[in-house]
Amino acid sequence: MTSIKPTELPLLNTIILLASGATVT
């Protein structure tokens, strides 16, 4: 994995949450 910048963490979390929500529904 490439080094993740702290500023990218919230964005990644949002994407993961949206992906999970889309998969569940």
PDB file of N, H, CA, C and O in Angstrom:
ATOM      1  N   MET A   1       0.837  -1.207   0.000  1.00  0.00           N
ATOM      2  CA  MET A   1       0.000   0.000   0.000  1.00  0.00           C
ATOM      3  C   MET A   1       0.866   1.249   0.000  1.00  0.00           C
ATOM      4  O   MET A   1       1.933   1.285   0.613  1.00  0.00           O
ATOM      5  N   THR A   2       0.394   2.261  -0.691  1.00  0.00           N
ATOM      6  H   THR A   2      -0.473   2.232  -1.189  1.00  0.00           H
ATOM      7  CA  THR A   2       1.150   3.510  -0.713  1.00  0.00           C
ATOM      8  C   THR A   2       0.912   4.285   0.570  1.00  0.00           C
ATOM      9  O   THR A   2      -0.090   4.068   1.253  1.00  0.00           O
ATOM     10  N   SER A   3       1.805   5.165   0.894  1.00  0.00           N
ATOM     11  H   SER A   3       2.619   5.341   0.340  1.00  0.00           H
ATOM     12  CA  SER A   3       1.668   5.958   2.119  1.00  0.00           C
ATOM     13  C   SER A   3       0.433   6.851   2.028  1.00  0.00           C
ATOM     14  O   SER A   3       0.282   7.631   1.088  1.00  0.00           O
ATOM     15  N   ILE A   4      -0.435   6.724   3.007  1.00  0.00           N
ATOM     16  H   ILE A   4      -0.312   6.090   3.771  1.00  0.00           H
ATOM     17  CA  ILE A   4      -1.674   7.502   3.000  1.00  0.00           C
ATOM     18  C   ILE A   4      -1.509   8.770   3.824  1.00  0.00           C
ATOM     19  O   ILE A   4      -1.056   8.726   4.968  1.00  0.00           O
ATOM     20  N   LYS A   5      -1.878   9.890   3.238  1.00  0.00           N
ATOM     21  H   LYS A   5      -2.246   9.926   2.309  1.00  0.00           H
ATOM     22  CA  LYS A   5      -1.782  11.153   3.969  1.00  0.00           C
ATOM     23  C   LYS A   5      -2.938  11.258   4.957  1.00  0.00           C
ATOM     24  O   LYS A   5      -4.050  10.823   4.655  1.00  0.00           O
ATOM     25  N   PRO A   6      -2.690  11.831   6.136  1.00  0.00           N
ATOM     26  CA  PRO A   6      -3.742  11.973   7.160  1.00  0.00           C
ATOM     27  C   PRO A   6      -4.977  12.696   6.626  1.00  0.00           C
ATOM     28  O   PRO A   6      -6.091  12.455   7.092  1.00  0.00           O
ATOM     29  N   THR A   7      -4.782  13.575   5.658  1.00  0.00           N
ATOM     30  H   THR A   7      -3.877  13.771   5.280  1.00  0.00           H
ATOM     31  CA  THR A   7      -5.912  14.331   5.116  1.00  0.00           C
ATOM     32  C   THR A   7      -6.785  13.453   4.232  1.00  0.00           C
ATOM     33  O   THR A   7      -7.938  13.789   3.964  1.00  0.00           O
ATOM     34  N   GLU A   8      -6.237  12.322   3.776  1.00  0.00           N
ATOM     35  H   GLU A   8      -5.300  12.049   3.993  1.00  0.00           H
ATOM     36  CA  GLU A   8      -7.007  11.450   2.891  1.00  0.00           C
ATOM     37  C   GLU A   8      -7.839  10.442   3.676  1.00  0.00           C
ATOM     38  O   GLU A   8      -8.731   9.800   3.122  1.00  0.00           O
ATOM     39  N   LEU A   9      -7.544  10.305   4.976  1.00  0.00           N
ATOM     40  H   LEU A   9      -6.819  10.826   5.426  1.00  0.00           H
ATOM     41  CA  LEU A   9      -8.262   9.320   5.783  1.00  0.00           C
ATOM     42  C   LEU A   9      -9.768   9.553   5.800  1.00  0.00           C
ATOM     43  O   LEU A   9     -10.517   8.614   5.529  1.00  0.00           O
ATOM     44  N   PRO A  10     -10.251  10.762   6.105  1.00  0.00           N
ATOM     45  CA  PRO A  10     -11.698  10.998   6.112  1.00  0.00           C
ATOM     46  C   PRO A  10     -12.341  10.664   4.775  1.00  0.00           C
ATOM     47  O   PRO A  10     -13.445  10.121   4.729  1.00  0.00           O
ATOM     48  N   LEU A  11     -11.654  10.987   3.692  1.00  0.00           N
ATOM     49  H   LEU A  11     -10.758  11.429   3.729  1.00  0.00           H
ATOM     50  CA  LEU A  11     -12.194  10.712   2.373  1.00  0.00           C
ATOM     51  C   LEU A  11     -12.309   9.212   2.155  1.00  0.00           C
ATOM     52  O   LEU A  11     -13.322   8.726   1.651  1.00  0.00           O
ATOM     53  N   LEU A  12     -11.264   8.481   2.537  1.00  0.00           N
ATOM     54  H   LEU A  12     -10.442   8.877   2.945  1.00  0.00           H
ATOM     55  CA  LEU A  12     -11.295   7.031   2.397  1.00  0.00           C
ATOM     56  C   LEU A  12     -12.413   6.442   3.227  1.00  0.00           C
ATOM     57  O   LEU A  12     -13.140   5.563   2.763  1.00  0.00           O
ATOM     58  N   ASN A  13     -12.557   6.919   4.455  1.00  0.00           N
ATOM     59  H   ASN A  13     -11.967   7.633   4.832  1.00  0.00           H
ATOM     60  CA  ASN A  13     -13.619   6.419   5.332  1.00  0.00           C
ATOM     61  C   ASN A  13     -14.985   6.641   4.704  1.00  0.00           C
ATOM     62  O   ASN A  13     -15.839   5.755   4.748  1.00  0.00           O
ATOM     63  N   THR A  14     -15.198   7.806   4.124  1.00  0.00           N
ATOM     64  H   THR A  14     -14.504   8.526   4.088  1.00  0.00           H
ATOM     65  CA  THR A  14     -16.483   8.096   3.495  1.00  0.00           C
ATOM     66  C   THR A  14     -16.742   7.159   2.332  1.00  0.00           C
ATOM     67  O   THR A  14     -17.848   6.641   2.180  1.00  0.00           O
ATOM     68  N   ILE A  15     -15.722   6.939   1.508  1.00  0.00           N
ATOM     69  H   ILE A  15     -14.824   7.360   1.632  1.00  0.00           H
ATOM     70  CA  ILE A  15     -15.865   6.049   0.356  1.00  0.00           C
ATOM     71  C   ILE A  15     -16.188   4.635   0.817  1.00  0.00           C
ATOM     72  O   ILE A  15     -17.064   3.975   0.259  1.00  0.00           O
ATOM     73  N   ILE A  16     -15.469   4.174   1.846  1.00  0.00           N
ATOM     74  H   ILE A  16     -14.758   4.710   2.299  1.00  0.00           H
ATOM     75  CA  ILE A  16     -15.699   2.824   2.365  1.00  0.00           C
ATOM     76  C   ILE A  16     -17.118   2.704   2.908  1.00  0.00           C
ATOM     77  O   ILE A  16     -17.806   1.715   2.655  1.00  0.00           O
ATOM     78  N   LEU A  17     -17.551   3.715   3.655  1.00  0.00           N
ATOM     79  H   LEU A  17     -16.992   4.519   3.861  1.00  0.00           H
ATOM     80  CA  LEU A  17     -18.903   3.691   4.220  1.00  0.00           C
ATOM     81  C   LEU A  17     -19.947   3.674   3.106  1.00  0.00           C
ATOM     82  O   LEU A  17     -20.913   2.912   3.169  1.00  0.00           O
ATOM     83  N   LEU A  18     -19.758   4.501   2.098  1.00  0.00           N
ATOM     84  H   LEU A  18     -18.973   5.119   2.046  1.00  0.00           H
ATOM     85  CA  LEU A  18     -20.702   4.538   0.988  1.00  0.00           C
ATOM     86  C   LEU A  18     -20.714   3.205   0.253  1.00  0.00           C
ATOM     87  O   LEU A  18     -21.778   2.707  -0.117  1.00  0.00           O
ATOM     88  N   ALA A  19     -19.544   2.628   0.041  1.00  0.00           N
ATOM     89  H   ALA A  19     -18.680   3.032   0.341  1.00  0.00           H
ATOM     90  CA  ALA A  19     -19.453   1.343  -0.643  1.00  0.00           C
ATOM     91  C   ALA A  19     -20.160   0.264   0.168  1.00  0.00           C
ATOM     92  O   ALA A  19     -20.902  -0.549  -0.382  1.00  0.00           O
ATOM     93  N   SER A  20     -19.925   0.261   1.486  1.00  0.00           N
ATOM     94  H   SER A  20     -19.322   0.921   1.933  1.00  0.00           H
ATOM     95  CA  SER A  20     -20.556  -0.735   2.351  1.00  0.00           C
ATOM     96  C   SER A  20     -22.070  -0.557   2.329  1.00  0.00           C
ATOM     97  O   SER A  20     -22.811  -1.533   2.208  1.00  0.00           O
ATOM     98  N   GLY A  21     -22.524   0.674   2.445  1.00  0.00           N
ATOM     99  H   GLY A  21     -21.922   1.466   2.543  1.00  0.00           H
ATOM    100  CA  GLY A  21     -23.954   0.945   2.439  1.00  0.00           C
ATOM    101  C   GLY A  21     -24.589   0.531   1.118  1.00  0.00           C
ATOM    102  O   GLY A  21     -25.690  -0.018   1.095  1.00  0.00           O
ATOM    103  N   ALA A  22     -23.892   0.797   0.023  1.00  0.00           N
ATOM    104  H   ALA A  22     -22.998   1.243   0.041  1.00  0.00           H
ATOM    105  CA  ALA A  22     -24.422   0.442  -1.289  1.00  0.00           C
ATOM    106  C   ALA A  22     -24.491  -1.072  -1.437  1.00  0.00           C
ATOM    107  O   ALA A  22     -25.401  -1.597  -2.078  1.00  0.00           O
ATOM    108  N   THR A  23     -23.523  -1.777  -0.838  1.00  0.00           N
ATOM    109  H   THR A  23     -22.784  -1.350  -0.317  1.00  0.00           H
ATOM    110  CA  THR A  23     -23.502  -3.232  -0.944  1.00  0.00           C
ATOM    111  C   THR A  23     -24.607  -3.849  -0.102  1.00  0.00           C
ATOM    112  O   THR A  23     -25.244  -4.820  -0.511  1.00  0.00           O
ATOM    113  N   VAL A  24     -24.831  -3.277   1.085  1.00  0.00           N
ATOM    114  H   VAL A  24     -24.313  -2.488   1.417  1.00  0.00           H
ATOM    115  CA  VAL A  24     -25.850  -3.824   1.991  1.00  0.00           C
ATOM    116  C   VAL A  24     -27.239  -3.643   1.397  1.00  0.00           C
ATOM    117  O   VAL A  24     -28.029  -4.586   1.364  1.00  0.00           O
ATOM    118  N   THR A  25     -27.538  -2.445   0.932  1.00  0.00           N
ATOM    119  H   THR A  25     -26.897  -1.679   0.959  1.00  0.00           H
ATOM    120  CA  THR A  25     -28.874  -2.178   0.401  1.00  0.00           C
ATOM    121  C   THR A  25     -29.025  -2.764  -0.984  1.00  0.00           C
ATOM    122  O   THR A  25     -30.087  -2.639  -1.594  1.00  0.00           O
TER     123      THR A  25
END
